[in-house]
Amino acid sequence: MSEPLTFPAGFRWGTATASYQIEGAVGEGGRGVSIWDTFAATPGTITDGSSGAVADDHYHRYAEDVGLMAELGTGTYRFSFAWPRLQPTGSGALNPEGVAFYDRLLDELHGRGIAPWATLYHWDLPQTLEDAGGWPARDTAARFADYAVAVHARFADRVPDWTTHNEPWCSAFRGYAGGQHAPGRREPGAAVHAAHHLMLGHGMAVQAMRAARPDLRYGITLNLYPTDPATDSAADADAARRVDGICNRLFLDPLLRGAYPADVLDDVAPAAGRDFVQAGDEELIAQPLDVLGVNYYSRHVVRARTGPDDEGRGDTGWVGAEQVVKVGTGRPRTHMGWEIDPDGLVDVLGYVSTRYDAPPLYVTENGAAFDDVVSEDGAVHDPERTAYLDGHFRAALRAIACGVDLRGYFVWSLLDNFEWAFGYTRRFGLVHVDYDTQRRTVKDSGRGYARVTAANAVPADR
Ligand code: IFM
């Protein structure tokens, strides 16, 4: 029998979640209102009319959930602090009840030998800060840095890995251009300003946290997309350049090269102007990083719009690429409608590694939604997710073989949860959640993942 395909020694396996998607208890423990509470309460925003008010009730069931992580054999847990739980109005002293909740969670994780990996911002901006202008307002960057410093000061002794933002592209462009996410604004110029202030807040926060504790690790997580032109025409090449620009390079270049890409600034200038970037900003954003988190789900294949009768559609978040159309390639899709393309993971990790002087990489999210049900035998049989993950784990190994310095892999997600505008209609978990009873059931894919984490390997190619 052939040998299993083994990951490097010390490779970190984990699961990922986010506060608003799992915690619930939005009215408990002195938590303030977030933009997602407000957005979800607005009719027509969430497919099933739901909200994160209860979600997975993780606020009360965290101990059971940490036990599930132990069952999966995951040594790392990537979670996010809820800003409105820790600073209910977005500034000032930390809320003791919020601190106590995360202390309880961290106690449980440490008790099980699971390393916490904290994200400071996974989209739940305190509503008071949105009322003051939100991320398009420059002052929000400073508010974020103050929050980061306060949370870091309180928890640095217990958390070795710190991520500033999760997927700032989504915060900026889904939230302020497309309007599918909170706060639901449709102002493309403001979205570009939001992106810049998210990056500025990142730089300010990393600089201050590192000054306080240089021994810990600091990074950011980006959702990156390999982006290919549908044909080799010049028009399609330019379409791909624009989408790669707004999705990938707008974030990677200032972080890792110290300057925004000139072509992207030109693309967004009609919407955003140019003076939102002030002297010294780019230098501040380009703080040295210890890790870069890559969230990978699918690839973009794009072409140029052919004219007014062209019925193809792009993405409302592609500011500066309004004339670009998405193209399907016929691959099978997940329940999100995203094409399944494990080679895209090799491509995106290779892109970051070869184009930039990048720090060690982690896949901080990868996973798939499928329409899972609990069977009569009490199990959740989800062979599509098992195959999806297996394909992507093998892709990660191919990337490592090509020289990518990939150090870990966190599956999205531990639990089925509140999938933003899709509410509870999309299930990403390795663990099924019955939302009526809050009963958790480890899916077959979760059991399969436990075998991978135990072996630090996948079986030999069949
Ligand atoms: O659920 C989200 C998560 O919050 C951010 N990354 C993508 C996931 C699936 O859509």
mmCIF file of N, CA and C in Angstrom, residues 162-250:
data_model
loop_
_atom_site.group_PDB
_atom_site.id
_atom_site.type_symbol
_atom_site.label_atom_id
_atom_site.label_comp_id
_atom_site.label_asym_id
_atom_site.label_seq_id
_atom_site.Cartn_x
_atom_site.Cartn_y
_atom_site.Cartn_z
ATOM 1 N N TRP A 162 -2.545 37.058 16.597
ATOM 2 C CA TRP A 162 -3.486 38.174 16.488
ATOM 3 C C TRP A 162 -3.686 38.558 15.035
ATOM 4 N N THR A 163 -4.946 38.501 14.605
ATOM 5 C CA THR A 163 -5.324 38.956 13.260
ATOM 6 C C THR A 163 -6.128 40.239 13.432
ATOM 7 N N THR A 164 -5.794 41.247 12.651
ATOM 8 C CA THR A 164 -6.562 42.493 12.754
ATOM 9 C C THR A 164 -7.939 42.313 12.119
ATOM 10 N N HIS A 165 -7.956 42.185 10.770
ATOM 11 C CA HIS A 165 -9.233 42.124 10.065
ATOM 12 C C HIS A 165 -9.428 40.795 9.374
ATOM 13 N N ASN A 166 -10.680 40.376 9.294
ATOM 14 C CA ASN A 166 -11.055 39.286 8.408
ATOM 15 C C ASN A 166 -11.668 39.865 7.136
ATOM 16 N N GLU A 167 -11.063 39.570 5.992
ATOM 17 C CA GLU A 167 -11.637 39.891 4.684
ATOM 18 C C GLU A 167 -12.069 41.356 4.584
ATOM 19 N N PRO A 168 -11.118 42.278 4.661
ATOM 20 C CA PRO A 168 -11.513 43.694 4.542
ATOM 21 C C PRO A 168 -12.199 44.010 3.221
ATOM 22 N N TRP A 169 -11.954 43.220 2.173
ATOM 23 C CA TRP A 169 -12.678 43.458 0.916
ATOM 24 C C TRP A 169 -14.194 43.373 1.159
ATOM 25 N N CYS A 170 -14.605 42.356 1.917
ATOM 26 C CA CYS A 170 -16.050 42.194 2.169
ATOM 27 C C CYS A 170 -16.574 43.336 3.021
ATOM 28 N N SER A 171 -15.838 43.679 4.094
ATOM 29 C CA SER A 171 -16.302 44.790 4.950
ATOM 30 C C SER A 171 -16.524 46.035 4.107
ATOM 31 N N ALA A 172 -15.570 46.316 3.218
ATOM 32 C CA ALA A 172 -15.641 47.555 2.452
ATOM 33 C C ALA A 172 -16.654 47.461 1.311
ATOM 34 N N PHE A 173 -16.490 46.450 0.473
ATOM 35 C CA PHE A 173 -17.232 46.458 -0.799
ATOM 36 C C PHE A 173 -18.595 45.775 -0.713
ATOM 37 N N ARG A 174 -18.729 44.736 0.119
ATOM 38 C CA ARG A 174 -20.077 44.184 0.326
ATOM 39 C C ARG A 174 -20.896 45.127 1.205
ATOM 40 N N GLY A 175 -20.216 45.754 2.161
ATOM 41 C CA GLY A 175 -20.926 46.603 3.120
ATOM 42 C C GLY A 175 -21.276 47.979 2.594
ATOM 43 N N TYR A 176 -20.392 48.558 1.758
ATOM 44 C CA TYR A 176 -20.583 49.967 1.381
ATOM 45 C C TYR A 176 -20.791 50.190 -0.117
ATOM 46 N N ALA A 177 -20.513 49.168 -0.954
ATOM 47 C CA ALA A 177 -20.751 49.351 -2.403
ATOM 48 C C ALA A 177 -21.938 48.499 -2.845
ATOM 49 N N GLY A 178 -21.857 47.184 -2.614
ATOM 50 C CA GLY A 178 -22.934 46.290 -3.051
ATOM 51 C C GLY A 178 -24.155 46.347 -2.145
ATOM 52 N N GLY A 179 -23.926 46.610 -0.872
ATOM 53 C CA GLY A 179 -25.029 46.714 0.085
ATOM 54 C C GLY A 179 -25.621 45.389 0.517
ATOM 55 N N GLN A 180 -24.991 44.268 0.127
ATOM 56 C CA GLN A 180 -25.520 42.963 0.565
ATOM 57 C C GLN A 180 -25.212 42.684 2.026
ATOM 58 N N HIS A 181 -24.196 43.365 2.550
ATOM 59 C CA HIS A 181 -23.804 43.186 3.951
ATOM 60 C C HIS A 181 -24.012 44.494 4.707
ATOM 61 N N ALA A 182 -24.033 44.379 6.023
ATOM 62 C CA ALA A 182 -24.143 45.579 6.863
ATOM 63 C C ALA A 182 -22.957 46.503 6.593
ATOM 64 N N PRO A 183 -23.195 47.802 6.567
ATOM 65 C CA PRO A 183 -24.437 48.492 6.901
ATOM 66 C C PRO A 183 -25.400 48.654 5.718
ATOM 67 N N GLY A 184 -25.101 48.010 4.582
ATOM 68 C CA GLY A 184 -26.056 48.009 3.477
ATOM 69 C C GLY A 184 -26.034 49.263 2.630
ATOM 70 N N ARG A 185 -24.908 49.973 2.649
ATOM 71 C CA ARG A 185 -24.835 51.201 1.831
ATOM 72 C C ARG A 185 -24.402 50.859 0.409
ATOM 73 N N ARG A 186 -24.844 51.683 -0.536
ATOM 74 C CA ARG A 186 -24.480 51.468 -1.948
ATOM 75 C C ARG A 186 -23.804 52.735 -2.466
ATOM 76 N N GLU A 187 -22.589 52.948 -1.973
ATOM 77 C CA GLU A 187 -21.831 54.161 -2.297
ATOM 78 C C GLU A 187 -20.408 53.735 -2.651
ATOM 79 N N PRO A 188 -20.165 53.474 -3.944
ATOM 80 C CA PRO A 188 -18.871 52.910 -4.341
ATOM 81 C C PRO A 188 -17.662 53.719 -3.871
ATOM 82 N N GLY A 189 -17.758 55.039 -3.925
ATOM 83 C CA GLY A 189 -16.615 55.849 -3.474
ATOM 84 C C GLY A 189 -16.357 55.645 -1.988
ATOM 85 N N ALA A 190 -17.442 55.622 -1.214
ATOM 86 C CA ALA A 190 -17.300 55.412 0.231
ATOM 87 C C ALA A 190 -16.689 54.038 0.513
ATOM 88 N N ALA A 191 -17.004 53.063 -0.330
ATOM 89 C CA ALA A 191 -16.454 51.717 -0.131
ATOM 90 C C ALA A 191 -14.933 51.715 -0.278
ATOM 91 N N VAL A 192 -14.443 52.470 -1.242
ATOM 92 C CA VAL A 192 -12.984 52.561 -1.424
ATOM 93 C C VAL A 192 -12.357 53.251 -0.210
ATOM 94 N N HIS A 193 -13.000 54.302 0.252
ATOM 95 C CA HIS A 193 -12.486 54.976 1.454
ATOM 96 C C HIS A 193 -12.513 54.005 2.638
ATOM 97 N N ALA A 194 -13.567 53.208 2.730
ATOM 98 C CA ALA A 194 -13.657 52.224 3.816
ATOM 99 C C ALA A 194 -12.490 51.240 3.739
ATOM 100 N N ALA A 195 -12.198 50.777 2.531
ATOM 101 C CA ALA A 195 -11.089 49.820 2.375
ATOM 102 C C ALA A 195 -9.797 50.438 2.904
ATOM 103 N N HIS A 196 -9.576 51.699 2.545
ATOM 104 C CA HIS A 196 -8.341 52.355 2.991
ATOM 105 C C HIS A 196 -8.312 52.496 4.520
ATOM 106 N N HIS A 197 -9.422 52.830 5.108
ATOM 107 C CA HIS A 197 -9.420 53.033 6.562
ATOM 108 C C HIS A 197 -9.322 51.708 7.313
ATOM 109 N N LEU A 198 -9.849 50.653 6.723
ATOM 110 C CA LEU A 198 -9.627 49.322 7.319
ATOM 111 C C LEU A 198 -8.133 49.007 7.328
ATOM 112 N N MET A 199 -7.473 49.302 6.213
ATOM 113 C CA MET A 199 -6.037 49.027 6.123
ATOM 114 C C MET A 199 -5.239 49.928 7.070
ATOM 115 N N LEU A 200 -5.660 51.172 7.146
ATOM 116 C CA LEU A 200 -4.984 52.107 8.046
ATOM 117 C C LEU A 200 -5.132 51.639 9.505
ATOM 118 N N GLY A 201 -6.326 51.235 9.859
ATOM 119 C CA GLY A 201 -6.559 50.723 11.217
ATOM 120 C C GLY A 201 -5.704 49.497 11.488
ATOM 121 N N HIS A 202 -5.582 48.652 10.476
ATOM 122 C CA HIS A 202 -4.700 47.478 10.606
ATOM 123 C C HIS A 202 -3.282 47.922 10.951
ATOM 124 N N GLY A 203 -2.762 48.869 10.160
ATOM 125 C CA GLY A 203 -1.377 49.306 10.368
ATOM 126 C C GLY A 203 -1.177 49.909 11.751
ATOM 127 N N MET A 204 -2.116 50.762 12.152
ATOM 128 C CA MET A 204 -2.004 51.409 13.476
ATOM 129 C C MET A 204 -2.043 50.356 14.582
ATOM 130 N N ALA A 205 -2.944 49.379 14.417
ATOM 131 C CA ALA A 205 -3.110 48.357 15.457
ATOM 132 C C ALA A 205 -1.876 47.470 15.556
ATOM 133 N N VAL A 206 -1.354 47.024 14.410
ATOM 134 C CA VAL A 206 -0.184 46.128 14.448
ATOM 135 C C VAL A 206 1.010 46.867 15.051
ATOM 136 N N GLN A 207 1.192 48.106 14.645
ATOM 137 C CA GLN A 207 2.325 48.872 15.170
ATOM 138 C C GLN A 207 2.258 48.950 16.709
ATOM 139 N N ALA A 208 1.075 49.260 17.208
ATOM 140 C CA ALA A 208 0.935 49.438 18.662
ATOM 141 C C ALA A 208 1.011 48.103 19.403
ATOM 142 N N MET A 209 0.386 47.083 18.855
ATOM 143 C CA MET A 209 0.400 45.781 19.548
ATOM 144 C C MET A 209 1.821 45.220 19.573
ATOM 145 N N ARG A 210 2.529 45.374 18.446
ATOM 146 C CA ARG A 210 3.892 44.825 18.406
ATOM 147 C C ARG A 210 4.823 45.577 19.368
ATOM 148 N N ALA A 211 4.591 46.890 19.481
ATOM 149 C CA ALA A 211 5.418 47.661 20.416
ATOM 150 C C ALA A 211 5.224 47.145 21.841
ATOM 151 N N ALA A 212 3.971 46.755 22.148
ATOM 152 C CA ALA A 212 3.678 46.280 23.507
ATOM 153 C C ALA A 212 4.178 44.851 23.730
ATOM 154 N N ARG A 213 4.026 44.002 22.733
ATOM 155 C CA ARG A 213 4.413 42.590 22.879
ATOM 156 C C ARG A 213 5.062 42.091 21.588
ATOM 157 N N PRO A 214 6.360 42.377 21.422
ATOM 158 C CA PRO A 214 7.030 41.953 20.184
ATOM 159 C C PRO A 214 7.159 40.434 20.062
ATOM 160 N N ASP A 215 6.895 39.725 21.140
ATOM 161 C CA ASP A 215 7.075 38.257 21.125
ATOM 162 C C ASP A 215 5.882 37.525 20.503
ATOM 163 N N LEU A 216 4.783 38.212 20.235
ATOM 164 C CA LEU A 216 3.589 37.531 19.702
ATOM 165 C C LEU A 216 3.545 37.682 18.178
ATOM 166 N N ARG A 217 2.583 37.008 17.549
ATOM 167 C CA ARG A 217 2.500 37.035 16.071
ATOM 168 C C ARG A 217 1.286 37.866 15.625
ATOM 169 N N TYR A 218 1.528 38.653 14.555
ATOM 170 C CA TYR A 218 0.509 39.586 14.068
ATOM 171 C C TYR A 218 0.302 39.411 12.569
ATOM 172 N N GLY A 219 -0.953 39.502 12.156
ATOM 173 C CA GLY A 219 -1.244 39.364 10.732
ATOM 174 C C GLY A 219 -2.618 39.870 10.389
ATOM 175 N N ILE A 220 -3.040 39.579 9.189
ATOM 176 C CA ILE A 220 -4.345 39.970 8.666
ATOM 177 C C ILE A 220 -4.814 38.831 7.773
ATOM 178 N N THR A 221 -6.113 38.703 7.602
ATOM 179 C CA THR A 221 -6.669 37.663 6.729
ATOM 180 C C THR A 221 -7.386 38.318 5.547
ATOM 181 N N LEU A 222 -7.010 37.912 4.347
ATOM 182 C CA LEU A 222 -7.623 38.433 3.118
ATOM 183 C C LEU A 222 -8.355 37.315 2.390
ATOM 184 N N ASN A 223 -9.476 37.667 1.754
ATOM 185 C CA ASN A 223 -10.116 36.708 0.838
ATOM 186 C C ASN A 223 -9.546 36.991 -0.556
ATOM 187 N N LEU A 224 -8.791 36.060 -1.060
ATOM 188 C CA LEU A 224 -8.077 36.268 -2.317
ATOM 189 C C LEU A 224 -8.627 35.333 -3.390
ATOM 190 N N TYR A 225 -8.533 35.781 -4.626
ATOM 191 C CA TYR A 225 -9.114 35.031 -5.742
ATOM 192 C C TYR A 225 -8.112 34.952 -6.888
ATOM 193 N N PRO A 226 -7.725 33.758 -7.315
ATOM 194 C CA PRO A 226 -7.028 33.705 -8.593
ATOM 195 C C PRO A 226 -7.992 34.251 -9.641
ATOM 196 N N THR A 227 -7.513 35.098 -10.499
ATOM 197 C CA THR A 227 -8.401 35.795 -11.433
ATOM 198 C C THR A 227 -7.866 35.639 -12.846
ATOM 199 N N ASP A 228 -8.662 34.972 -13.683
ATOM 200 C CA ASP A 228 -8.210 34.662 -15.039
ATOM 201 C C ASP A 228 -9.124 35.310 -16.070
ATOM 202 N N PRO A 229 -8.536 35.744 -17.185
ATOM 203 C CA PRO A 229 -9.376 36.218 -18.288
ATOM 204 C C PRO A 229 -10.003 35.031 -19.012
ATOM 205 N N ALA A 230 -11.231 35.209 -19.491
ATOM 206 C CA ALA A 230 -11.931 34.100 -20.172
ATOM 207 C C ALA A 230 -11.275 33.760 -21.506
ATOM 208 N N THR A 231 -10.695 34.761 -22.169
ATOM 209 C CA THR A 231 -10.011 34.516 -23.449
ATOM 210 C C THR A 231 -8.697 35.283 -23.410
ATOM 211 N N ASP A 232 -7.917 35.147 -24.486
ATOM 212 C CA ASP A 232 -6.654 35.896 -24.488
ATOM 213 C C ASP A 232 -6.792 37.248 -25.192
ATOM 214 N N SER A 233 -8.028 37.750 -25.322
ATOM 215 C CA SER A 233 -8.188 39.081 -25.925
ATOM 216 C C SER A 233 -7.660 40.153 -24.965
ATOM 217 N N ALA A 234 -7.271 41.282 -25.525
ATOM 218 C CA ALA A 234 -6.759 42.384 -24.695
ATOM 219 C C ALA A 234 -7.861 42.899 -23.768
ATOM 220 N N ALA A 235 -9.100 42.913 -24.255
ATOM 221 C CA ALA A 235 -10.203 43.429 -23.429
ATOM 222 C C ALA A 235 -10.424 42.531 -22.211
ATOM 223 N N ASP A 236 -10.368 41.223 -22.412
ATOM 224 C CA ASP A 236 -10.558 40.314 -21.269
ATOM 225 C C ASP A 236 -9.359 40.382 -20.313
ATOM 226 N N ALA A 237 -8.182 40.556 -20.880
ATOM 227 C CA ALA A 237 -6.994 40.693 -20.010
ATOM 228 C C ALA A 237 -7.151 41.921 -19.126
ATOM 229 N N ASP A 238 -7.681 42.999 -19.696
ATOM 230 C CA ASP A 238 -7.859 44.202 -18.882
ATOM 231 C C ASP A 238 -8.957 44.003 -17.837
ATOM 232 N N ALA A 239 -9.990 43.241 -18.208
ATOM 233 C CA ALA A 239 -11.049 42.933 -17.232
ATOM 234 C C ALA A 239 -10.449 42.175 -16.046
ATOM 235 N N ALA A 240 -9.607 41.185 -16.337
ATOM 236 C CA ALA A 240 -8.975 40.407 -15.259
ATOM 237 C C ALA A 240 -8.035 41.288 -14.444
ATOM 238 N N ARG A 241 -7.319 42.189 -15.095
ATOM 239 C CA ARG A 241 -6.438 43.107 -14.364
ATOM 240 C C ARG A 241 -7.245 43.926 -13.355
ATOM 241 N N ARG A 242 -8.403 44.434 -13.805
ATOM 242 C CA ARG A 242 -9.220 45.267 -12.907
ATOM 243 C C ARG A 242 -9.731 44.472 -11.704
ATOM 244 N N VAL A 243 -10.212 43.247 -11.961
ATOM 245 C CA VAL A 243 -10.780 42.465 -10.858
ATOM 246 C C VAL A 243 -9.672 42.009 -9.909
ATOM 247 N N ASP A 244 -8.559 41.565 -10.469
ATOM 248 C CA ASP A 244 -7.409 41.222 -9.622
ATOM 249 C C ASP A 244 -6.997 42.447 -8.803
ATOM 250 N N GLY A 245 -7.105 43.604 -9.425
ATOM 251 C CA GLY A 245 -6.718 44.843 -8.738
ATOM 252 C C GLY A 245 -7.600 45.136 -7.536
ATOM 253 N N ILE A 246 -8.914 45.091 -7.731
ATOM 254 C CA ILE A 246 -9.819 45.507 -6.652
ATOM 255 C C ILE A 246 -9.950 44.423 -5.574
ATOM 256 N N CYS A 247 -9.788 43.149 -5.964
ATOM 257 C CA CYS A 247 -9.955 42.061 -4.983
ATOM 258 C C CYS A 247 -8.651 41.699 -4.274
ATOM 259 N N ASN A 248 -7.548 41.719 -4.998
ATOM 260 C CA ASN A 248 -6.292 41.193 -4.444
ATOM 261 C C ASN A 248 -5.255 42.283 -4.198
ATOM 262 N N ARG A 249 -4.859 42.974 -5.286
ATOM 263 C CA ARG A 249 -3.709 43.867 -5.165
ATOM 264 C C ARG A 249 -3.998 45.112 -4.329
ATOM 265 N N LEU A 250 -5.274 45.541 -4.299
ATOM 266 C CA LEU A 250 -5.619 46.716 -3.485
ATOM 267 C C LEU A 250 -5.229 46.492 -2.022
#
